[in-house]
CSV table of C-alpha atoms in Angstrom, one decimal:
chain,number,residue,atom,x,y,z
A,256,UNK,CA,177.4,241.0,248.6
A,257,UNK,CA,173.7,240.9,247.6
A,258,UNK,CA,173.2,243.9,245.2
A,259,UNK,CA,169.7,245.0,244.0
A,260,UNK,CA,169.3,244.8,240.2
A,261,UNK,CA,170.9,247.7,238.4
A,262,UNK,CA,173.1,248.9,241.3
A,263,UNK,CA,176.1,250.7,240.1
A,264,UNK,CA,178.3,251.6,243.0
A,265,UNK,CA,181.1,254.1,242.3
A,266,UNK,CA,179.1,256.3,239.9
A,267,UNK,CA,177.4,259.5,240.8
A,268,UNK,CA,173.9,260.5,239.6
A,269,UNK,CA,173.9,262.4,236.3
A,270,UNK,CA,174.3,266.0,236.9
A,271,UNK,CA,175.5,265.6,240.5
A,272,UNK,CA,179.1,264.6,240.1
A,273,UNK,CA,181.3,264.8,243.2
A,274,UNK,CA,184.7,266.3,243.1
A,275,UNK,CA,187.4,263.8,242.1
A,276,UNK,CA,188.3,261.6,245.0
A,277,UNK,CA,191.8,262.3,246.2
A,278,UNK,CA,194.5,259.6,245.8
A,279,UNK,CA,195.3,259.6,249.5
A,280,UNK,CA,191.7,259.2,250.6
A,281,UNK,CA,191.3,256.3,248.2
A,282,UNK,CA,194.5,254.6,249.3
A,283,UNK,CA,193.5,255.1,253.0
A,284,UNK,CA,190.2,253.4,252.4
A,285,UNK,CA,191.7,250.4,250.7
A,286,UNK,CA,194.7,250.0,253.0
A,287,UNK,CA,193.4,247.2,255.2
A,288,UNK,CA,192.4,245.1,252.3
A,289,UNK,CA,195.9,245.1,250.6
A,290,UNK,CA,198.5,242.4,251.1
A,291,UNK,CA,201.2,243.2,253.7
A,292,UNK,CA,204.0,244.3,251.3
A,293,UNK,CA,201.6,246.5,249.3
A,294,UNK,CA,200.2,247.8,252.6
A,295,UNK,CA,203.6,249.2,253.5
A,296,UNK,CA,203.7,251.1,250.2
A,297,UNK,CA,200.1,252.4,250.8
A,298,UNK,CA,201.0,253.5,254.3
A,299,UNK,CA,203.9,255.5,252.8
A,300,UNK,CA,201.6,257.2,250.4
A,301,UNK,CA,199.2,258.1,253.2
A,302,UNK,CA,201.9,259.3,255.6
A,303,UNK,CA,204.0,261.3,253.0
A,304,UNK,CA,202.4,261.8,249.6
A,305,UNK,CA,204.6,264.6,248.7
A,306,UNK,CA,207.7,262.5,249.6
A,307,UNK,CA,206.4,259.7,247.4
A,308,UNK,CA,205.8,262.1,244.5
A,309,UNK,CA,209.4,263.1,244.7
A,310,UNK,CA,210.8,259.6,244.9
A,311,UNK,CA,211.9,257.2,242.2
A,312,UNK,CA,210.3,253.7,242.2
A,313,UNK,CA,213.6,252.3,243.5
A,314,UNK,CA,213.8,254.8,246.4
A,315,UNK,CA,210.1,254.0,247.3
A,316,UNK,CA,210.7,250.3,247.2
A,317,UNK,CA,213.7,250.5,249.4
A,318,UNK,CA,212.0,252.8,251.9
A,319,UNK,CA,209.2,250.3,252.2
A,320,UNK,CA,211.4,247.3,252.4
A,321,UNK,CA,209.9,245.7,249.2
A,322,UNK,CA,210.4,245.3,245.5
A,323,UNK,CA,209.8,247.6,242.5
A,324,UNK,CA,207.3,244.9,241.3
A,325,UNK,CA,205.3,245.2,244.5
A,326,UNK,CA,205.1,249.0,244.0
A,327,UNK,CA,203.8,248.5,240.5
A,328,UNK,CA,201.2,245.9,241.7
A,329,UNK,CA,200.1,248.5,244.4
A,330,UNK,CA,199.7,251.2,241.7
A,331,UNK,CA,197.5,248.9,239.6
A,332,UNK,CA,195.5,247.8,242.7
A,333,UNK,CA,194.5,251.4,243.4
A,334,UNK,CA,193.6,252.2,239.7
A,335,UNK,CA,196.8,253.6,238.1
A,336,UNK,CA,198.6,252.1,235.1
A,337,UNK,CA,202.0,252.4,236.8
A,338,UNK,CA,204.3,254.4,239.2
A,339,UNK,CA,204.8,257.5,236.9
A,340,UNK,CA,201.0,258.1,236.8
A,341,UNK,CA,200.9,257.8,240.7
A,342,UNK,CA,203.8,260.2,241.1
A,343,UNK,CA,202.2,262.8,238.8
A,344,UNK,CA,198.8,262.6,240.4
A,345,UNK,CA,200.2,262.9,243.9
A,346,UNK,CA,202.3,265.9,242.9
A,347,UNK,CA,199.3,267.6,241.2
A,348,UNK,CA,197.0,267.0,244.2
A,349,UNK,CA,199.7,268.3,246.6
A,350,UNK,CA,200.1,271.5,244.5
A,351,UNK,CA,196.3,271.9,244.4
A,352,UNK,CA,196.1,271.5,248.3
A,353,UNK,CA,198.9,274.0,248.8
A,354,UNK,CA,197.1,276.6,246.6
A,355,UNK,CA,193.8,276.1,248.4
A,356,UNK,CA,195.4,276.5,251.8
A,357,UNK,CA,197.6,279.5,250.8
A,358,UNK,CA,200.7,277.3,251.3
A,359,UNK,CA,200.0,276.6,254.9
A,360,UNK,CA,199.9,273.0,256.0
A,361,UNK,CA,198.4,271.8,259.3
A,362,UNK,CA,199.7,268.4,260.6
A,363,UNK,CA,197.2,266.0,261.9
A,364,UNK,CA,199.2,264.1,264.5
A,365,UNK,CA,199.3,265.6,268.0
A,366,UNK,CA,202.6,265.5,269.8
A,367,UNK,CA,203.5,266.0,273.5
A,368,UNK,CA,205.1,269.3,272.8
A,369,UNK,CA,202.1,270.8,271.0
A,370,UNK,CA,200.5,273.8,272.6
A,371,UNK,CA,196.8,273.9,273.4
A,372,UNK,CA,196.4,276.2,270.4
A,373,UNK,CA,198.1,273.6,268.2
A,374,UNK,CA,195.8,270.9,269.5
A,375,UNK,CA,192.7,273.0,268.8
A,376,UNK,CA,194.0,273.8,265.3
A,377,UNK,CA,194.8,270.2,264.5
A,378,UNK,CA,191.6,268.7,265.9
A,379,UNK,CA,189.4,271.2,264.0
A,380,UNK,CA,191.4,270.7,260.8
A,381,UNK,CA,191.2,266.9,261.0
A,382,UNK,CA,187.4,267.1,261.7
A,383,UNK,CA,186.8,269.5,258.8
A,384,UNK,CA,188.8,267.3,256.4
A,385,UNK,CA,186.9,264.2,257.5
A,386,UNK,CA,183.6,265.9,256.6
A,387,UNK,CA,184.9,267.4,253.3
A,388,UNK,CA,186.5,264.2,252.1
A,389,UNK,CA,183.5,262.1,253.1
A,390,UNK,CA,181.2,264.4,251.1
A,391,UNK,CA,183.6,264.3,248.1
A,392,UNK,CA,183.6,260.5,247.9
A,393,UNK,CA,180.0,259.9,248.8
A,394,UNK,CA,178.3,257.8,246.0
A,395,UNK,CA,175.1,259.6,245.2
A,396,UNK,CA,173.5,256.8,243.3
A,397,UNK,CA,173.9,254.5,246.4
A,398,UNK,CA,172.8,257.3,248.7
A,399,UNK,CA,169.6,257.7,246.6
A,400,UNK,CA,168.9,254.0,246.8
A,401,UNK,CA,169.4,254.0,250.6
A,402,UNK,CA,167.0,256.9,250.9
A,403,UNK,CA,164.3,255.1,248.8
A,404,UNK,CA,164.8,252.0,250.8
A,405,UNK,CA,164.4,253.7,254.1
A,406,UNK,CA,161.4,255.6,252.9
A,407,UNK,CA,159.6,252.4,251.8
A,408,UNK,CA,160.6,250.3,254.9
A,409,UNK,CA,158.2,248.9,257.4
A,410,UNK,CA,160.8,249.4,260.1
A,411,UNK,CA,164.4,250.3,260.3
A,412,UNK,CA,166.7,248.6,262.9
A,413,UNK,CA,170.2,250.2,263.3
A,414,UNK,CA,173.1,248.3,264.8
A,415,UNK,CA,176.4,249.8,266.2
A,416,UNK,CA,178.7,249.3,269.1
A,417,UNK,CA,181.2,251.6,270.7
A,418,UNK,CA,181.4,255.1,269.1
A,419,UNK,CA,179.1,253.8,266.3
A,420,UNK,CA,176.4,253.2,268.8
A,421,UNK,CA,176.0,256.9,269.3
A,422,UNK,CA,175.6,257.4,265.6
A,423,UNK,CA,173.0,254.6,265.5
A,424,UNK,CA,171.0,256.3,268.3
A,425,UNK,CA,171.2,259.6,266.4
A,426,UNK,CA,169.8,258.0,263.3
A,427,UNK,CA,167.0,256.2,265.2
A,428,UNK,CA,166.0,259.4,267.0
A,429,UNK,CA,165.9,261.4,263.7
A,430,UNK,CA,163.7,258.8,261.9
A,431,UNK,CA,161.5,258.3,264.9
A,432,UNK,CA,160.8,262.0,265.2
A,433,UNK,CA,159.4,262.1,261.7
A,434,UNK,CA,157.2,259.1,262.1
A,435,UNK,CA,159.3,256.3,260.8
A,436,UNK,CA,159.4,253.2,263.0
A,437,UNK,CA,163.1,252.7,264.0
A,438,UNK,CA,165.1,251.1,266.7
A,439,UNK,CA,168.8,251.3,267.6
A,440,UNK,CA,170.6,248.5,269.3
A,441,UNK,CA,174.1,248.1,270.7
A,442,UNK,CA,173.8,245.1,272.9
A,443,UNK,CA,175.1,241.9,271.0
A,444,UNK,CA,172.2,239.7,272.2
A,445,UNK,CA,169.5,242.2,271.5
A,446,UNK,CA,170.9,243.0,268.1
A,447,UNK,CA,170.6,239.4,267.2
A,448,UNK,CA,167.1,239.0,268.5
A,449,UNK,CA,166.1,242.2,266.7
A,450,UNK,CA,167.5,240.9,263.5
A,451,UNK,CA,165.8,237.5,263.9
A,452,UNK,CA,162.3,239.0,263.8
A,453,UNK,CA,162.9,241.2,260.7
A,454,UNK,CA,161.1,240.3,257.4
A,455,UNK,CA,161.1,241.4,253.8
A,456,UNK,CA,160.3,245.1,253.6
A,457,UNK,CA,162.4,245.8,256.7
A,458,UNK,CA,165.8,247.5,256.7
A,459,UNK,CA,168.9,246.7,258.9
A,460,UNK,CA,171.6,249.3,259.0
A,461,UNK,CA,175.1,248.3,260.3
A,462,UNK,CA,177.4,251.0,261.4
A,463,UNK,CA,181.1,250.1,261.8
A,464,UNK,CA,184.1,252.4,261.1
A,465,UNK,CA,186.5,249.4,260.6
A,466,UNK,CA,183.8,247.3,258.9
A,467,UNK,CA,185.0,244.3,261.0
A,468,UNK,CA,183.0,244.6,264.2
A,469,UNK,CA,181.8,241.1,264.9
A,470,UNK,CA,178.6,242.0,266.8
A,471,UNK,CA,177.4,244.2,264.0
A,472,UNK,CA,178.4,241.8,261.2
A,473,UNK,CA,176.5,238.9,263.0
A,474,UNK,CA,173.3,241.0,263.3
A,475,UNK,CA,173.5,242.1,259.7
A,476,UNK,CA,174.0,238.4,258.6
A,477,UNK,CA,170.9,237.3,260.5
A,478,UNK,CA,168.8,240.2,259.2
A,479,UNK,CA,169.8,239.3,255.6
A,480,UNK,CA,168.8,235.7,256.2
A,481,UNK,CA,165.4,237.0,257.2
A,482,UNK,CA,165.0,238.8,253.9
A,483,UNK,CA,165.6,242.3,255.2
A,484,UNK,CA,167.5,244.8,253.1
A,485,UNK,CA,170.9,245.4,254.6
A,486,UNK,CA,172.8,248.7,254.6
A,487,UNK,CA,176.4,249.2,255.8
A,488,UNK,CA,178.1,252.5,256.8
A,489,UNK,CA,181.9,252.0,257.0
A,490,UNK,CA,185.2,253.7,256.3
A,491,UNK,CA,186.6,250.8,254.3
A,492,UNK,CA,184.7,249.8,251.0
A,493,UNK,CA,186.4,246.3,250.9
A,494,UNK,CA,185.7,245.4,254.6
A,495,UNK,CA,183.7,242.4,255.7
A,496,UNK,CA,180.6,244.5,256.4
A,497,UNK,CA,180.7,246.0,252.9
A,498,UNK,CA,180.9,242.5,251.4
A,499,UNK,CA,177.8,241.5,253.4
A,500,UNK,CA,175.5,244.4,252.8
A,501,UNK,CA,173.2,245.1,249.9
A,502,UNK,CA,174.0,248.8,249.9
A,503,UNK,CA,177.2,250.4,251.1
A,504,UNK,CA,177.8,254.0,252.1
A,505,UNK,CA,181.4,255.0,253.0
A,506,UNK,CA,183.1,257.7,255.1
A,507,UNK,CA,186.6,259.1,254.6
A,508,UNK,CA,187.9,259.8,258.1
A,509,UNK,CA,191.5,259.7,259.1
A,510,UNK,CA,192.3,258.9,262.7
A,511,UNK,CA,195.1,260.6,264.5
A,512,UNK,CA,196.8,260.5,267.9
A,513,UNK,CA,194.3,259.9,270.8
A,514,UNK,CA,191.4,259.7,268.2
A,515,UNK,CA,191.5,256.1,266.8
A,516,UNK,CA,188.0,255.1,265.7
A,517,UNK,CA,186.2,257.5,268.0
A,518,UNK,CA,186.1,261.2,267.0
A,519,UNK,CA,186.8,261.9,263.3
A,520,UNK,CA,185.0,258.8,262.2
A,521,UNK,CA,181.9,259.6,264.3
A,522,UNK,CA,181.6,263.1,262.7
A,523,UNK,CA,182.1,261.6,259.2
A,524,UNK,CA,179.3,259.0,260.0
A,525,UNK,CA,177.0,261.6,261.3
A,526,UNK,CA,177.5,263.6,258.1
A,527,UNK,CA,176.3,260.6,256.0
A,528,UNK,CA,173.4,259.9,258.5
A,529,UNK,CA,172.3,263.6,258.1
A,530,UNK,CA,172.3,263.2,254.3
A,531,UNK,CA,170.2,260.2,254.5
A,532,UNK,CA,167.8,261.7,257.0
A,533,UNK,CA,167.4,265.0,255.0
A,534,UNK,CA,166.9,262.9,251.8
A,535,UNK,CA,164.1,260.9,253.6
A,536,UNK,CA,162.5,264.1,254.9
A,537,UNK,CA,162.6,265.6,251.4
A,538,UNK,CA,160.7,262.7,249.9
A,539,UNK,CA,158.1,262.7,252.7
A,540,UNK,CA,158.0,266.5,252.9
A,541,UNK,CA,154.4,267.2,254.1
A,542,UNK,CA,154.2,264.3,256.7
A,543,UNK,CA,157.7,265.2,257.9
A,544,UNK,CA,156.8,268.9,258.4
A,545,UNK,CA,153.7,267.9,260.3
A,546,UNK,CA,155.6,265.5,262.5
A,547,UNK,CA,158.4,268.0,263.3
A,548,UNK,CA,155.8,270.6,264.2
A,549,UNK,CA,154.0,268.1,266.5
A,550,UNK,CA,157.1,266.9,268.2
A,551,UNK,CA,158.3,270.5,268.7
A,552,UNK,CA,155.1,271.4,270.3
A,553,UNK,CA,155.2,268.4,272.6
A,554,UNK,CA,158.6,269.2,274.0
A,555,UNK,CA,158.4,273.0,273.8
A,556,UNK,CA,156.7,273.3,277.2
A,557,UNK,CA,159.6,271.5,278.9
A,558,UNK,CA,161.9,274.5,278.5
A,559,UNK,CA,162.5,276.7,281.5
A,560,UNK,CA,160.6,280.0,281.1
A,561,UNK,CA,162.4,283.3,281.6
A,562,UNK,CA,160.6,284.1,284.8
A,563,UNK,CA,161.7,280.8,286.3
A,564,UNK,CA,165.3,281.2,285.7
A,565,UNK,CA,167.6,281.9,288.6
A,566,UNK,CA,168.5,285.4,289.3
């Protein structure tokens, strides 16, 4: 990964520290990059953190079909000295979550016997958690560098396919409205041709929840070869797109039944995009204000006037 001089990902700007990143969020983000045996332990932590907190290392190893040594390796891979520290942290975080919710827990998976009321409650809970957890883990130092890079860019090309394409379009529309030259692409061939004509001073943004989308990776690779600054937005900080990009912003969305890679991830991505956009607007306050007023005036006349509404 090509890093600008002095980049220090993982640290917040002084005076703007985010809340501690929960263990479950961190484990979920690293899960795809772990070896298979450690991945089984990680999945257990994600699925049942309170159960893991109440289990001995032998019980956890047996439940995951692995060894105690693997459990210890997993603990160290996610930043703990050993299993006792992991258990204590999970128990503490579970207690904190129980207190914050008044002891009430809303499950995320939707079952065939759930009522419509249950569905609404679980969907809104998962969406709210995706936004909250994304904000909590967002690296403000990297975010500031992304904003500076976009402000200074000659043009910004945004790449995304599937659900990420809608996020790319949203970012392009926001930047375009305040006078920044930007294009969003989702077709594989057009993404490549776009990247092939970029140059130093341009920015290429790749959006991929999994961080493994081939079309987006290919476009970002070509853009990097042309000297453009590359930015990745992904849910997994050790994914291929994160390894490729100069700057990496991450989300913390958990996908549930009927929602894989489509809904919670999109809301989390939009949250980060909004932070970038508002940061850009803040740095270019007066031109942005004028552009917003001009674009509002341009489309205001397209609204249906009261006297023309159906009676």
